[in-house]
CSV table of C-alpha atoms in Angstrom, one decimal:
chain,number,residue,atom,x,y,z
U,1103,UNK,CA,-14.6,-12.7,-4.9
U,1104,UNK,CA,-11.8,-14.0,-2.9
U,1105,UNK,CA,-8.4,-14.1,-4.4
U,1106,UNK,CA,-5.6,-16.6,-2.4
U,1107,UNK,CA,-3.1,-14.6,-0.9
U,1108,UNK,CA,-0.4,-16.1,-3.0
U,1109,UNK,CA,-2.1,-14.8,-5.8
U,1110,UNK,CA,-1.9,-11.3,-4.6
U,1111,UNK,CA,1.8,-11.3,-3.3
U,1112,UNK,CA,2.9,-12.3,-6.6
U,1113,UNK,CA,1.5,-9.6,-8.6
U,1114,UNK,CA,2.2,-7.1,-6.4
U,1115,UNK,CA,6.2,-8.6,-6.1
U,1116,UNK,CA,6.3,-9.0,-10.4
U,1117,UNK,CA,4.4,-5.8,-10.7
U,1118,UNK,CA,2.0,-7.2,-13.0
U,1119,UNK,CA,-0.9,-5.2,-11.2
U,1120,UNK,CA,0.9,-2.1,-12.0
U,1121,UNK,CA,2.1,-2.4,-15.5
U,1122,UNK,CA,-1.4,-3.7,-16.5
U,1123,UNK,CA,-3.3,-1.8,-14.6
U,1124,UNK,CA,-3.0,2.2,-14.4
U,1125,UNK,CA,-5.9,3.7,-12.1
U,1126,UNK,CA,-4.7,2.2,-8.6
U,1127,UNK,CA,-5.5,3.9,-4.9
U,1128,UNK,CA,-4.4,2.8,-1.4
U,1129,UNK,CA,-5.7,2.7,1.7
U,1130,UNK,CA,-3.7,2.6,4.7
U,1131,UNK,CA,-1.7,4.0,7.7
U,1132,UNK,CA,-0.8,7.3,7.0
U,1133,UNK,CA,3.0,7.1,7.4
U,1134,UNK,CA,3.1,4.2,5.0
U,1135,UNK,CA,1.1,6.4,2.1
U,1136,UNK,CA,3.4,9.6,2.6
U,1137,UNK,CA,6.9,7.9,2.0
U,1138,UNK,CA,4.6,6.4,-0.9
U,1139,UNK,CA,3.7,9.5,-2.1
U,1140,UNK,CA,7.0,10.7,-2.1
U,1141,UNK,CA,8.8,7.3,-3.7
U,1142,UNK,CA,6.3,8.6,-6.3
U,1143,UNK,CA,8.3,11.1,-7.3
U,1144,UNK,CA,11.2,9.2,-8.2
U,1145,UNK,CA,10.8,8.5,-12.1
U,1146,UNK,CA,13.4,5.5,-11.2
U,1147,UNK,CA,10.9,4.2,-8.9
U,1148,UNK,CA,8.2,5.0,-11.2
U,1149,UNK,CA,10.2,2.5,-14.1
U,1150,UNK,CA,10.6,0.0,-11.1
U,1151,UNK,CA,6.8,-0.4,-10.4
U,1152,UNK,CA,6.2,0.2,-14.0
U,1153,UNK,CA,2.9,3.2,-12.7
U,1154,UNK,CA,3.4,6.2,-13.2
U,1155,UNK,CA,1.1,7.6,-10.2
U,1156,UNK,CA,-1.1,6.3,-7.7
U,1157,UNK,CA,-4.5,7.8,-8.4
U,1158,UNK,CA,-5.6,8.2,-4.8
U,1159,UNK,CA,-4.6,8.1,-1.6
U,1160,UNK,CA,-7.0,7.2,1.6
U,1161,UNK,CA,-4.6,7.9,4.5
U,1162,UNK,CA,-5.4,6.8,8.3
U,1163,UNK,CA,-4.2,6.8,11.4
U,1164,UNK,CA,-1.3,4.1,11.6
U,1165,UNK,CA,-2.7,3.1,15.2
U,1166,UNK,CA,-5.7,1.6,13.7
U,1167,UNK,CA,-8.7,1.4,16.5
U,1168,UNK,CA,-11.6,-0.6,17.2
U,1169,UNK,CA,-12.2,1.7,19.8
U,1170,UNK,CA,-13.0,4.5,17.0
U,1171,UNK,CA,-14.2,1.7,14.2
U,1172,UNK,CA,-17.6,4.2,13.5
U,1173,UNK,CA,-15.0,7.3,12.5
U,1174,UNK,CA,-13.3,5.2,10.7
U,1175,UNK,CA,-15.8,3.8,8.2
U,1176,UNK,CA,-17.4,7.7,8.2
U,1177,UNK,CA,-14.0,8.9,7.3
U,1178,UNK,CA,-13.1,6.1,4.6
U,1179,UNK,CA,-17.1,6.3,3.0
U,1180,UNK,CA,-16.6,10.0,2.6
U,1181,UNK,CA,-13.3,9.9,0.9
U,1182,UNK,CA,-13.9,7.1,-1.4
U,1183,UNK,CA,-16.4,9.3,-2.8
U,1184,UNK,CA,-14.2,12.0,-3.8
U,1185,UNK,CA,-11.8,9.0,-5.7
U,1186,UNK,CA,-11.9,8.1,-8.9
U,1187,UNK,CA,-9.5,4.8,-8.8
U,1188,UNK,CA,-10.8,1.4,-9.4
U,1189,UNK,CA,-8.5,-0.7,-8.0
U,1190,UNK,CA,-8.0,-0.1,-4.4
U,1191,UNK,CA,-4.7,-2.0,-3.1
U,1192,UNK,CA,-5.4,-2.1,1.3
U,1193,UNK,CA,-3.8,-2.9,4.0
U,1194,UNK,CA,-5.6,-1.7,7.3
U,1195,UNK,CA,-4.6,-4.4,9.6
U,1196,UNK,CA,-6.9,-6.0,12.1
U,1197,UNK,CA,-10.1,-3.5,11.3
U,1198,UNK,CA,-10.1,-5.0,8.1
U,1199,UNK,CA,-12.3,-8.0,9.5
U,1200,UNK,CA,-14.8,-4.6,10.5
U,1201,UNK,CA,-14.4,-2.3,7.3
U,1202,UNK,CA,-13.3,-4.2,4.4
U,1203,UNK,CA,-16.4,-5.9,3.5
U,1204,UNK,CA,-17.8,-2.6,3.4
U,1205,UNK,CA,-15.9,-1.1,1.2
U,1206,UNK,CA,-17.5,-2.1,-1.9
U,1207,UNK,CA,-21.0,-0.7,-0.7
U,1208,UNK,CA,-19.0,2.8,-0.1
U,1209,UNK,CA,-17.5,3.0,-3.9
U,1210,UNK,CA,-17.9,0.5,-6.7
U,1211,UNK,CA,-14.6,-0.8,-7.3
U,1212,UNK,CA,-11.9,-3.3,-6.6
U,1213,UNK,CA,-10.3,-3.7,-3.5
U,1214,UNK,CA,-7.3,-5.9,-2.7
U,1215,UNK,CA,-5.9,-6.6,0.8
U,1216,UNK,CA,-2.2,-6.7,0.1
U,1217,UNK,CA,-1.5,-6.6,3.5
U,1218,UNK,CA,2.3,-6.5,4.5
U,1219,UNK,CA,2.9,-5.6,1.0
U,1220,UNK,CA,2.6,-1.9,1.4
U,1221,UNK,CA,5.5,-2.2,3.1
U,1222,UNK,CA,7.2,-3.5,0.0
U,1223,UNK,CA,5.5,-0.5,-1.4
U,1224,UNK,CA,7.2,1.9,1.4
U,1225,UNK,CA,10.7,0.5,0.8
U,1226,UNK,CA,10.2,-1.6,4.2
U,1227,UNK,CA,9.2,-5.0,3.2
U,1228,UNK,CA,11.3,-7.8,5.4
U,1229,UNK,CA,12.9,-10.0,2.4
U,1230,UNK,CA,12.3,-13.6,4.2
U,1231,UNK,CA,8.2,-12.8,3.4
U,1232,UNK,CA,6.9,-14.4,0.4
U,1233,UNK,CA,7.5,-13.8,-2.8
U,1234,UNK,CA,9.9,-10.5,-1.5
U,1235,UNK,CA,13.1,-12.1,-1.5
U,1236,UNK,CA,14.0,-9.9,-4.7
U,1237,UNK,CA,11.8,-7.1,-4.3
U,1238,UNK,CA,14.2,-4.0,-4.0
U,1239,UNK,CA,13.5,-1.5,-0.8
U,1240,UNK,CA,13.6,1.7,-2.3
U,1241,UNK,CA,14.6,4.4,0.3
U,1242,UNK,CA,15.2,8.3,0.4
U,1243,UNK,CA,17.8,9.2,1.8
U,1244,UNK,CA,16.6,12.4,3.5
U,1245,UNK,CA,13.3,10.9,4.5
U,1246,UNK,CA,12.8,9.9,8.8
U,1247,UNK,CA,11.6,6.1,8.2
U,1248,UNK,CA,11.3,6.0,12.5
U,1249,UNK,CA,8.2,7.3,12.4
U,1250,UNK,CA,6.7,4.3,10.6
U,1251,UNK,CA,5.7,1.5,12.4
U,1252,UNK,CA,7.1,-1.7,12.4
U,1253,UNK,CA,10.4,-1.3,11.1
U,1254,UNK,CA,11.3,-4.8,12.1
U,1255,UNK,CA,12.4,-5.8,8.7
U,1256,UNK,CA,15.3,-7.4,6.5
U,1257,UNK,CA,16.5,-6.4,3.4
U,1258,UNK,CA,19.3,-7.6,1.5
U,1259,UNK,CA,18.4,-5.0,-1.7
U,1260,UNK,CA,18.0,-2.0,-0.7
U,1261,UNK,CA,18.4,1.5,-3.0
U,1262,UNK,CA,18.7,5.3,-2.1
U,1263,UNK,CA,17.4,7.5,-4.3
């Protein structure tokens, strides 16, 4: 059913969805999911989210194409398969209007577009978006954030772990 947008920004931004809920995957680009996966790691990232673990990761290209929109839904049905999360938090951009409906007949679960806030997730979320004006950017120091995309982004809390 659909949930207003509000509604989602604010439970990802207060974590509520993560210190409620424990068996979360996400979909997305690639680049995105790895820093993720590797803020993950962090137990002070961990305590910050209030999760311990994402349960699943469906990783994709970050340059998402319409052009390839059949591999795409082949590649996400198979994996979803292998999952065992029941909350899905997604952001896949424009093929959403092409894939996201589907989603449900591919695994039985719940799937929330969160959109821009996997950036928040990845430590890149611009502060001036809604409900991020005190969501803290978690970085790694080590880690190359160039390689993600759209790094067009202000943040006046950022942390290096």
């Amino acid at each position: 059913k659909p949930i207003p947008s509000e509604f989602i920004y604010g439970i990802i931004s207060n974590k509520f969805l993560f210190r409620n809920f424990n068996n979360i995957g996400l979909i997305g680009a690639n680049e995105k999911l790895e820093v993720i996966r590797k803020l993950m790691e962090y137990e002070e990232y961990q305590e910050y989210l209030g999760l311990n673990k994402f349960q699943d990761y469906i990783n994709l290209t970050q340059e998402f194409s319409f052009n390839n929109i059949k591999n795409i839904r082949k590649t996400i049905k198979g994996l979803l398969k292998k999952t065992k999360s029941t909350i899905f938090l997604v952001s896949i951009g424009e093929i959403k209007s092409e894939i996201f409906h589907l989603l449900k007949d591919y695994k039985n679960a719940t799937y929330i577009d969160i959109g821009c806030y996997m950036d928040a997730l990845a430590g890149i979320i611009d502060y001036k978006l809604p409900y991020a004006s005190n969501w803290i950017n978690y970085k790694i120091k080590e880690y190359d954030y160039s390689k993600i995309n759209n790094l067009e982004f202000q943040s006046k809390f950022e942390k290096y772990l």
